[in-house]
PDB file of C-alpha atoms and ligand atoms in Angstrom:
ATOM      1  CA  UNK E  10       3.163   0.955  23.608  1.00  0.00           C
ATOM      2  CA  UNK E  11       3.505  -2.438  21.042  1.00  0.00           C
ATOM      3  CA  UNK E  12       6.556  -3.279  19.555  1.00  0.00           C
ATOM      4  CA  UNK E  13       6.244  -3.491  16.047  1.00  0.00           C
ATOM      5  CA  UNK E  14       8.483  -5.037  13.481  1.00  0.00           C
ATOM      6  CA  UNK E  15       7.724  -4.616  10.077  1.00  0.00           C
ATOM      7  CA  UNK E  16       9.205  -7.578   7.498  1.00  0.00           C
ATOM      8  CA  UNK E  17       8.585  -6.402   3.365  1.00  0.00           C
ATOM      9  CA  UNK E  18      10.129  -7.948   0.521  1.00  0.00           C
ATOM     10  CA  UNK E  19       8.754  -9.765  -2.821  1.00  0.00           C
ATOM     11  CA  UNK E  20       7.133 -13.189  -3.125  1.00  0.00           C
ATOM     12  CA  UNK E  21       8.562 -16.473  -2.168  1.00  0.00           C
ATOM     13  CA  UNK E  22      11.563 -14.532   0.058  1.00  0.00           C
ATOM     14  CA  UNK E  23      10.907 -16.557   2.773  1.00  0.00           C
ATOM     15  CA  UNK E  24       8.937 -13.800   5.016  1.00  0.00           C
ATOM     16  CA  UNK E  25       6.160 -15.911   6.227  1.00  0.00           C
ATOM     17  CA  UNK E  26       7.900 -18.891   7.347  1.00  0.00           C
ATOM     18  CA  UNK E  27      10.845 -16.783   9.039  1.00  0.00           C
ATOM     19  CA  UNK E  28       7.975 -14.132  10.579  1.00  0.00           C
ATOM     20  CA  UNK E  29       5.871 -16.861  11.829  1.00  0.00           C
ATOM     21  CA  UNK E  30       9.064 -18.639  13.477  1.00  0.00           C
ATOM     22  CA  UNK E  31      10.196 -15.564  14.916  1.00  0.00           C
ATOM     23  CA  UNK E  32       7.407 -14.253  16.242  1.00  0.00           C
ATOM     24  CA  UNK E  33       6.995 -17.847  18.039  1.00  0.00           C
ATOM     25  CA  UNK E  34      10.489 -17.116  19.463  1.00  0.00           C
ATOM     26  CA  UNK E  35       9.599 -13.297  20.783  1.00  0.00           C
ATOM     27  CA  UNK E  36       6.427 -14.102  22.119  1.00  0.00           C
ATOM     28  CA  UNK E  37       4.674 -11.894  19.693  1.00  0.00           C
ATOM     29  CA  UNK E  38       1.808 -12.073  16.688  1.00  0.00           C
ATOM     30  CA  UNK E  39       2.260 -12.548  13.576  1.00  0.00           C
ATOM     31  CA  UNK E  40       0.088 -10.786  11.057  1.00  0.00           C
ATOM     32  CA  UNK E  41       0.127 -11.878   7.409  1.00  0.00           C
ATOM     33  CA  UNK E  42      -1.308  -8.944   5.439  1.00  0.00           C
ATOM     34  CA  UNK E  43      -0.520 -10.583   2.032  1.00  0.00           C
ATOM     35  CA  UNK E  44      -3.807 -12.928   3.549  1.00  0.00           C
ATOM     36  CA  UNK E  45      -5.802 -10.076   3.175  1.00  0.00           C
ATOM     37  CA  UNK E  46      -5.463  -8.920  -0.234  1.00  0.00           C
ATOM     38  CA  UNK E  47      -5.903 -12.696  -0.639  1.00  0.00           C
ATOM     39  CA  UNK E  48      -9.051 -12.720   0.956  1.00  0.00           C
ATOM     40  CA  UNK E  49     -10.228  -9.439  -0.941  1.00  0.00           C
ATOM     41  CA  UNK E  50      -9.149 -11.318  -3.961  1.00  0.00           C
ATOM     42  CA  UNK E  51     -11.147 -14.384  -3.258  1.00  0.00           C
ATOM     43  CA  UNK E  52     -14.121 -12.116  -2.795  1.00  0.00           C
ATOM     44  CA  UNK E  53     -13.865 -10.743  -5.582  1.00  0.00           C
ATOM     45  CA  UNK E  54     -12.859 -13.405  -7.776  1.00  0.00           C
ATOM     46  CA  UNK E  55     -16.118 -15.717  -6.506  1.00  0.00           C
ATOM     47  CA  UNK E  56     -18.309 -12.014  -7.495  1.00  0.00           C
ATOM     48  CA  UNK E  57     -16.632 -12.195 -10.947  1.00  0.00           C
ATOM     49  CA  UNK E  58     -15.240  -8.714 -10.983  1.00  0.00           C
ATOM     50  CA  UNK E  59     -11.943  -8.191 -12.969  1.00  0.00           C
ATOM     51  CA  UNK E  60      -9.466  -6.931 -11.736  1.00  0.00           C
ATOM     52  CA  UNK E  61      -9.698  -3.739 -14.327  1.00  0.00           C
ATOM     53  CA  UNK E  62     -12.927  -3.043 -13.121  1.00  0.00           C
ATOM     54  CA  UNK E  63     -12.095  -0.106 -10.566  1.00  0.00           C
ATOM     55  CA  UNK E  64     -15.510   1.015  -9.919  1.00  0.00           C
ATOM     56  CA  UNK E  65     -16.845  -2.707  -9.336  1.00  0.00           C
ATOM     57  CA  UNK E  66     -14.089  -3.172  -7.111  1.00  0.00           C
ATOM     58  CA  UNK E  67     -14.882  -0.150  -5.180  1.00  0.00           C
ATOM     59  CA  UNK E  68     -18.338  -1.171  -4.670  1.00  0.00           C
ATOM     60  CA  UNK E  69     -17.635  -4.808  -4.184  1.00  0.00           C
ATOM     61  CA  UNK E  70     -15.086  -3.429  -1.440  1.00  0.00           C
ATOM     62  CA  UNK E  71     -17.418  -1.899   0.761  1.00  0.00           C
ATOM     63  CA  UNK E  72     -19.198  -5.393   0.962  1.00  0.00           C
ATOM     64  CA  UNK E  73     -16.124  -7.213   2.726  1.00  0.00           C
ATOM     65  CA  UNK E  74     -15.817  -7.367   6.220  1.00  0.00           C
ATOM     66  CA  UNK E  75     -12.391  -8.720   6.720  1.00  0.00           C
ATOM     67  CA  UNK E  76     -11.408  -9.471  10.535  1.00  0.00           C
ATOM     68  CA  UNK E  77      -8.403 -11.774  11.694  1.00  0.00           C
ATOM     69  CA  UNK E  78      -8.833 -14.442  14.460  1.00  0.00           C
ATOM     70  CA  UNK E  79      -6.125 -16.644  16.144  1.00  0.00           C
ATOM     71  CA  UNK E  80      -6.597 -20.724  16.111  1.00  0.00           C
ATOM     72  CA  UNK E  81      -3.399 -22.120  18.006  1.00  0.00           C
ATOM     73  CA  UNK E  82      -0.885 -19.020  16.970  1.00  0.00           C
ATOM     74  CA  UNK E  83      -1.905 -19.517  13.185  1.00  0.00           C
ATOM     75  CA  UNK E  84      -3.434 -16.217  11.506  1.00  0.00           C
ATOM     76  CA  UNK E  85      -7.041 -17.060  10.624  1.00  0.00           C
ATOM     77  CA  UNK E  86      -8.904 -14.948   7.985  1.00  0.00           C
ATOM     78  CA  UNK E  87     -12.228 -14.265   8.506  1.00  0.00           C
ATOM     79  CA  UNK E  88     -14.445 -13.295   5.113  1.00  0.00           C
ATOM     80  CA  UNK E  89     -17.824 -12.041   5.710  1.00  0.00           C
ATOM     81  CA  UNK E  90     -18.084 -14.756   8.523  1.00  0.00           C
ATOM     82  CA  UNK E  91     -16.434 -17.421   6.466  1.00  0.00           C
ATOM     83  CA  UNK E  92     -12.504 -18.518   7.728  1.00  0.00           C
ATOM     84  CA  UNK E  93     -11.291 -18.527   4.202  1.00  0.00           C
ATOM     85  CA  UNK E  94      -7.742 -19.682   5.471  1.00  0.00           C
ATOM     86  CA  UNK E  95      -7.600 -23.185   3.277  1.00  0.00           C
ATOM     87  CA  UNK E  96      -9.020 -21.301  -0.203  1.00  0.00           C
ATOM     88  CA  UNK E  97      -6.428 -18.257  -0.454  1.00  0.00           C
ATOM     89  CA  UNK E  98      -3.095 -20.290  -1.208  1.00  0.00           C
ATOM     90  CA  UNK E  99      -3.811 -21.003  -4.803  1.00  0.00           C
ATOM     91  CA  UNK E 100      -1.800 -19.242  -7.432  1.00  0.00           C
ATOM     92  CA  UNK E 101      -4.962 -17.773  -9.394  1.00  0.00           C
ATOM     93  CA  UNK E 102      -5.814 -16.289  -6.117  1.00  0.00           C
ATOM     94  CA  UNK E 103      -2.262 -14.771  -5.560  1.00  0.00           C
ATOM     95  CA  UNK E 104      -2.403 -13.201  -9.248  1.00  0.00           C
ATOM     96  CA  UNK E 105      -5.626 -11.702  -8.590  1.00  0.00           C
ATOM     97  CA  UNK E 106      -4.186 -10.467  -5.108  1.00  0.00           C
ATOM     98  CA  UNK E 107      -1.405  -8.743  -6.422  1.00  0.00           C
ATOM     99  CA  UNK E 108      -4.064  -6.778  -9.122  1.00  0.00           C
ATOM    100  CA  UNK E 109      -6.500  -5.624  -6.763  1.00  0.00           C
ATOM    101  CA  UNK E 110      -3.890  -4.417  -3.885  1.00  0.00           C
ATOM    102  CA  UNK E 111      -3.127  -1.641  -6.662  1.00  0.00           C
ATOM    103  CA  UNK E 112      -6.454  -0.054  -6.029  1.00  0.00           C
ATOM    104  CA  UNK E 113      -6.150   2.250  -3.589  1.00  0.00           C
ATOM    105  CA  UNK E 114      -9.760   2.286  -1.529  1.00  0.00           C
ATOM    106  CA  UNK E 115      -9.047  -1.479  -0.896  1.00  0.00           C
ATOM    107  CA  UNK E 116      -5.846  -0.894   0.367  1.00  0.00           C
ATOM    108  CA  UNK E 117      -7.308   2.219   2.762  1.00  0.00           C
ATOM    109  CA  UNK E 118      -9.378  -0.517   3.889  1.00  0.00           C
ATOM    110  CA  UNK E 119      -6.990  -2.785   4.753  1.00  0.00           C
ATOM    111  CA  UNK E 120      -4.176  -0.803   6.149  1.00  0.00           C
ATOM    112  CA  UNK E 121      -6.820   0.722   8.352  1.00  0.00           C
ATOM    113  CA  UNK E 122      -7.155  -2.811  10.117  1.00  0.00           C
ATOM    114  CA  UNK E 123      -3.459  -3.840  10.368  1.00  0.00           C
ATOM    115  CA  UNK E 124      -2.720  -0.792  11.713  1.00  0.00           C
ATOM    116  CA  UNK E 125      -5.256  -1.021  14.812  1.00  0.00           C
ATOM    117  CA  UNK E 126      -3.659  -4.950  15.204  1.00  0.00           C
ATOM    118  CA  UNK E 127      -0.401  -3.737  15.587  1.00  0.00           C
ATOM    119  CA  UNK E 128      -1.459  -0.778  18.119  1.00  0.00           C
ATOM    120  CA  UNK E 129      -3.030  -3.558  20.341  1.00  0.00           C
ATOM    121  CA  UNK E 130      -0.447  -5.936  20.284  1.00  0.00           C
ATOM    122  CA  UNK E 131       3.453  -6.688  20.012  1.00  0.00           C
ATOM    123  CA  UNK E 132       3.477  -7.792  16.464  1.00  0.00           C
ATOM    124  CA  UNK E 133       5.452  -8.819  13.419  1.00  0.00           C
ATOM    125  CA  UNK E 134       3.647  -8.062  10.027  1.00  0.00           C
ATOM    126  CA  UNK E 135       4.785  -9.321   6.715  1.00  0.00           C
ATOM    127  CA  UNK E 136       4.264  -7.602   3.396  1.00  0.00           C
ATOM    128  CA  UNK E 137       5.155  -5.522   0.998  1.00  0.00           C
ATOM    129  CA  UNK E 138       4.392  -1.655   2.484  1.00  0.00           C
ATOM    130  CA  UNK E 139       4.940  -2.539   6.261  1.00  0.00           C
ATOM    131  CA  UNK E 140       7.800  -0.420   6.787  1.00  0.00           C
ATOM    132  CA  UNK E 141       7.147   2.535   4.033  1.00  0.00           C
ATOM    133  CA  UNK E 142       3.182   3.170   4.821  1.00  0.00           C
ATOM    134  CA  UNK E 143       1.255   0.642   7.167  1.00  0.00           C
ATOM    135  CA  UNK E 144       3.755   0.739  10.354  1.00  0.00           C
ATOM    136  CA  UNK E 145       6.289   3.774   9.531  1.00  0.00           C
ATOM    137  CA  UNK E 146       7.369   4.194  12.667  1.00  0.00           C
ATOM    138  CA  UNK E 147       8.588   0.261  13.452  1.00  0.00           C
ATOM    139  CA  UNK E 148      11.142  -0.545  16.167  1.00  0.00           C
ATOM    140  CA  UNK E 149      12.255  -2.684  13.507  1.00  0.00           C
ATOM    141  CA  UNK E 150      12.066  -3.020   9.815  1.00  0.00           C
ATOM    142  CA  UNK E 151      13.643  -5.289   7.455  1.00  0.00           C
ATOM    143  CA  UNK E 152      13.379  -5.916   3.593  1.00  0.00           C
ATOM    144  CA  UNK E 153      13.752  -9.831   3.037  1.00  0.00           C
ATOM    145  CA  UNK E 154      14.933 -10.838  -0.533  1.00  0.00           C
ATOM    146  CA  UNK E 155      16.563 -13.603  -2.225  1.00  0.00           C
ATOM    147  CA  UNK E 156      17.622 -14.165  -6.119  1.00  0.00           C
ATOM    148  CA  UNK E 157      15.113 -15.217  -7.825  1.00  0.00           C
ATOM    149  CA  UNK E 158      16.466 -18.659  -8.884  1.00  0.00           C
ATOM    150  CA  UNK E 159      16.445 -18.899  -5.146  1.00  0.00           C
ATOM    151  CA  UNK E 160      12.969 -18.242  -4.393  1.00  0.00           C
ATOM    152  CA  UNK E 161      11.727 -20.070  -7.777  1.00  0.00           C
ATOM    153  CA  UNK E 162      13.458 -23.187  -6.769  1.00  0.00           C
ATOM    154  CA  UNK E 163      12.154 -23.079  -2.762  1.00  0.00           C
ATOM    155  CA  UNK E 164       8.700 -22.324  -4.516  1.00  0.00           C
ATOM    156  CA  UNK E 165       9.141 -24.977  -6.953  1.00  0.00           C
ATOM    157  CA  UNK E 166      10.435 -27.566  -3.655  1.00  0.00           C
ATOM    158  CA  UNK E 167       7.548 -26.628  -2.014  1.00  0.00           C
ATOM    159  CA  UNK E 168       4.814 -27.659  -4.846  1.00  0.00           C
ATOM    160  CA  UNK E 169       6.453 -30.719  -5.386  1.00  0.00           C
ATOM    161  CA  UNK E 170       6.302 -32.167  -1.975  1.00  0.00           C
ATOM    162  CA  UNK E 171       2.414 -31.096  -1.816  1.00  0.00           C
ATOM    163  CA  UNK E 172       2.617 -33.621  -4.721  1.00  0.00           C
ATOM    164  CA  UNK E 173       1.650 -30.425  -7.743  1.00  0.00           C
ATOM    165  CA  UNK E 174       3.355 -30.782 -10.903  1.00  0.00           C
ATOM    166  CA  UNK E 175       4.863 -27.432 -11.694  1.00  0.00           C
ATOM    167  CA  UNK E 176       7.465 -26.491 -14.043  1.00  0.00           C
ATOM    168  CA  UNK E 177      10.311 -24.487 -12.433  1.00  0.00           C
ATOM    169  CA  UNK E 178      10.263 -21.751 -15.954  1.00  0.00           C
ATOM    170  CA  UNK E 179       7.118 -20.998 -15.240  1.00  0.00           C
ATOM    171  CA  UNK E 180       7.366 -19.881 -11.567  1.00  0.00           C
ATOM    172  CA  UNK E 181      10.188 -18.358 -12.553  1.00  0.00           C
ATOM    173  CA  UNK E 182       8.297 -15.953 -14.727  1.00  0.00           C
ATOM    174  CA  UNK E 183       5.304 -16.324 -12.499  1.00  0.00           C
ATOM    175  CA  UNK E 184       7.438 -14.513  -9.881  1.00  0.00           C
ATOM    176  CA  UNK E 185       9.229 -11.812 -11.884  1.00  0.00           C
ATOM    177  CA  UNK E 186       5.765 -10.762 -13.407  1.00  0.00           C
ATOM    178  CA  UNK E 187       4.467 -10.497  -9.893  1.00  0.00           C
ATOM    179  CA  UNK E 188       7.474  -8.299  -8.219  1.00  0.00           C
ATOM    180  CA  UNK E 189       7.286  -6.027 -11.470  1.00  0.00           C
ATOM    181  CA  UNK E 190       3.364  -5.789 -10.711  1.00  0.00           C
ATOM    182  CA  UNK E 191       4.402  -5.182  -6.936  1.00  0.00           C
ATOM    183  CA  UNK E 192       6.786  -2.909  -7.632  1.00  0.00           C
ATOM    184  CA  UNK E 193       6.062  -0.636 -10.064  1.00  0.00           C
ATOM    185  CA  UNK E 194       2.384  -0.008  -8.743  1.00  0.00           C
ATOM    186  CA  UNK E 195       1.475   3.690  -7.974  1.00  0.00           C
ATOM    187  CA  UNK E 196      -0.119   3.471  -4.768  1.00  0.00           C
ATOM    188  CA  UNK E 197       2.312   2.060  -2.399  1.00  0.00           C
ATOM    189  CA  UNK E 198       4.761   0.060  -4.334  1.00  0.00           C
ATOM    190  CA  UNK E 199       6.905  -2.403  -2.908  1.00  0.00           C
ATOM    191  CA  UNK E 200      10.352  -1.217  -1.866  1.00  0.00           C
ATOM    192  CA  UNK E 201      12.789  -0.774   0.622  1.00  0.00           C
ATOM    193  CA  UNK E 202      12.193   1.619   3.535  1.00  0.00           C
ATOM    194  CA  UNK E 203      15.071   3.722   3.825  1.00  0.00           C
ATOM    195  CA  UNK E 204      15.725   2.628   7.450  1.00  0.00           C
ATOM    196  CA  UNK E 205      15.318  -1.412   6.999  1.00  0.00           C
ATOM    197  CA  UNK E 206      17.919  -3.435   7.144  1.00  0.00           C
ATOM    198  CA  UNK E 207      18.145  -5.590   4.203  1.00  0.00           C
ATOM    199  CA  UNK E 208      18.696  -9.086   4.226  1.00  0.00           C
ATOM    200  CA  UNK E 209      19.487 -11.097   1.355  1.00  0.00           C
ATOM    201  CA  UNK E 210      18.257 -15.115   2.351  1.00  0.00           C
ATOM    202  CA  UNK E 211      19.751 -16.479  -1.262  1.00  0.00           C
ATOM    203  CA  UNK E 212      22.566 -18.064   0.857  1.00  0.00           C
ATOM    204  CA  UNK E 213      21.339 -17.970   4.227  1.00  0.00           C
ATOM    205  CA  UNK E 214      19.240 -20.843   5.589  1.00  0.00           C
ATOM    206  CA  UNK E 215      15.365 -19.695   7.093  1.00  0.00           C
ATOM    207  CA  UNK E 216      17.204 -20.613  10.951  1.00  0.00           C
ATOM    208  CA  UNK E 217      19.815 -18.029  10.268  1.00  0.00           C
ATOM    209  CA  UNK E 218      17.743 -15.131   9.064  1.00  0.00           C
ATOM    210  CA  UNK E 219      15.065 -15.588  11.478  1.00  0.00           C
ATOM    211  CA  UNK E 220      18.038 -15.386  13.643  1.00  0.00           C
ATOM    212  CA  UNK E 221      19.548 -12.643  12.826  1.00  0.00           C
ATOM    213  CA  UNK E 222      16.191 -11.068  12.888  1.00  0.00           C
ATOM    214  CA  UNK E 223      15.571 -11.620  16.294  1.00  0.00           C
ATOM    215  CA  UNK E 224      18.904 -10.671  17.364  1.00  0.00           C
ATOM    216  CA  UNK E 225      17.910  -7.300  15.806  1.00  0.00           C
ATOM    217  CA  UNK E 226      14.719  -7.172  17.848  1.00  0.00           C
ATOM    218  CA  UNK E 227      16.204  -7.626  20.838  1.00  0.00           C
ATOM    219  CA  UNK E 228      19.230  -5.165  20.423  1.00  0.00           C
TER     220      UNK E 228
HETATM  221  O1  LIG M 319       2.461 -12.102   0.310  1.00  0.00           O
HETATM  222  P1  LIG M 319       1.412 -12.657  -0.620  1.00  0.00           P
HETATM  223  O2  LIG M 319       1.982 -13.354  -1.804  1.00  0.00           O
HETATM  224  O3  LIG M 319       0.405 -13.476   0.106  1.00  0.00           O
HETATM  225  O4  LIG M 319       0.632 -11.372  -1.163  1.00  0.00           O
HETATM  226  C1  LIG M 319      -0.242 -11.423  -2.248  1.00  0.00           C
HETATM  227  C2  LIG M 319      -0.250 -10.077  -2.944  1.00  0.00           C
HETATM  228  O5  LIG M 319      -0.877  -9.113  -2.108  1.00  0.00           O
HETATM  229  C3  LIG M 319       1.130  -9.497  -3.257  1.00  0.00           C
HETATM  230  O6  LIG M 319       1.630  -9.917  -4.514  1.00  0.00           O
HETATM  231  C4  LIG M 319       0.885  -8.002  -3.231  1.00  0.00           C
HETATM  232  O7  LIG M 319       0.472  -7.517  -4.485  1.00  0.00           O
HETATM  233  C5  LIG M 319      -0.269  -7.839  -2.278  1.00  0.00           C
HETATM  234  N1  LIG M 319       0.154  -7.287  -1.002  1.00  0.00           N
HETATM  235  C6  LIG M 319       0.295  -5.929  -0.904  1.00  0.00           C
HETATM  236  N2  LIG M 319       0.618  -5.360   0.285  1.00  0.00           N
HETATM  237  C7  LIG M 319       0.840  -6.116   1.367  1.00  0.00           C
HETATM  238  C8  LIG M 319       0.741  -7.524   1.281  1.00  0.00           C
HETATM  239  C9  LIG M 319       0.412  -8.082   0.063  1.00  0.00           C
HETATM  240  O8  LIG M 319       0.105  -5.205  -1.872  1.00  0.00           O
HETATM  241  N3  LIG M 319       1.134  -5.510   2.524  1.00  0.00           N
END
């Protein structure tokens, strides 16, 4: 049997940095599912579907083949044959990420495959339905958040030293129009599982939570 921990929470919490380091630490893989819906997003942004269009994304969705392939530890995501990895990071791709995950035959789709990673594998999977639908019955499951001055000002660090001029207002809003989209969805909205342990990073540095998360996996 794998070990599975499941890590959920809303954008810019931290989760991928402080899955990625602690899955380095525990010997295990990390799987980023919010690079799926990015790649499903891509797709579908380069087909010029919008993201209202249920029926063309229903068709287009049966046209993806989305598999995941490991280059030195890093999460690689495969799109029809294409590794897609450097063109998912942009913010119009995260918007249209966060509309299509409310459709619920692309998420079918994609749950399907993280859920046969994480049966062959010890794994740590980051998202926003880990705990509540794709891996219910993790050995561990945490919901990561932080204030959201927190996570626009880490966001806003971030941009800056990749030399992007951003205004910190507009992230701001940026993010609280995303976790509302996120979180009020019908089909598997983001929220806590009732058995995670939440952890709130605002005043924790990434060392100590991915601490404190390993010291839960290993308990
Ligand atoms: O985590 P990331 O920002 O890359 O995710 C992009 C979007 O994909 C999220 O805003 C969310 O709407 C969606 N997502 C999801 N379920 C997951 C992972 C991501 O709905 N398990």
């Amino acid at each position: 049997m794998s070990f599975n921990v499941a890590i959920d929470g809303p954008a810019g919490a931290g989760k991928s940095t402080i899955a990625r380091q602690a899955a380095k630490q525990l010997n295990f893989i990390y799987v980023d599912t919010g690079a799926m819906y990015r790649a499903m997003a891509l797709f579908m942004l380069r087909k010029g579907i919008s993201s209202e269009d249920t029926k063309g994304l229903e068709a287009a969705c049966k046209e993806v083949d989305i598999t995941i392939e490991y280059q030195n530890g890093e999460q690689q995501v495969i799109l029809n044959g294409e590794n897609v990895n450097g063109l998912i990071r942009t913010e119009e791709v995260g918007k249209m990420a966060s509309a299509v995950a409310r459709n619920g035959k692309i998420r079918e789709k994609l749950v399907d495959l993280q859920q046969k990673l994480a049966k062959k594998a010890d794994v740590i999977m980051d998202g926003r339905d880990i705990g509540t639908c794709v891996l219910p019955q993790a050995d561990v499951k945490i919901y990561l958040t932080a204030s959201v001055e927190e996570r626009a000002r880490r966001r806003h660090k971030e941009l800056v030293e990749r030399g992007e001029d951003c205004d910190i207002e507009k992230i701001k809003a940026d993010i609280i129009a995303r976790d509302e989209q996120d979180m009020n969805r019908e089909i598997s909205p983001l929220k806590k599982a009732e058995d995670a342990v939440l952890l709130d990073g605002s005043d924790m540095t990434i060392q100590e939570v991915t601490e404190e998360i390993i010291g839960l996996c290993r308990r």
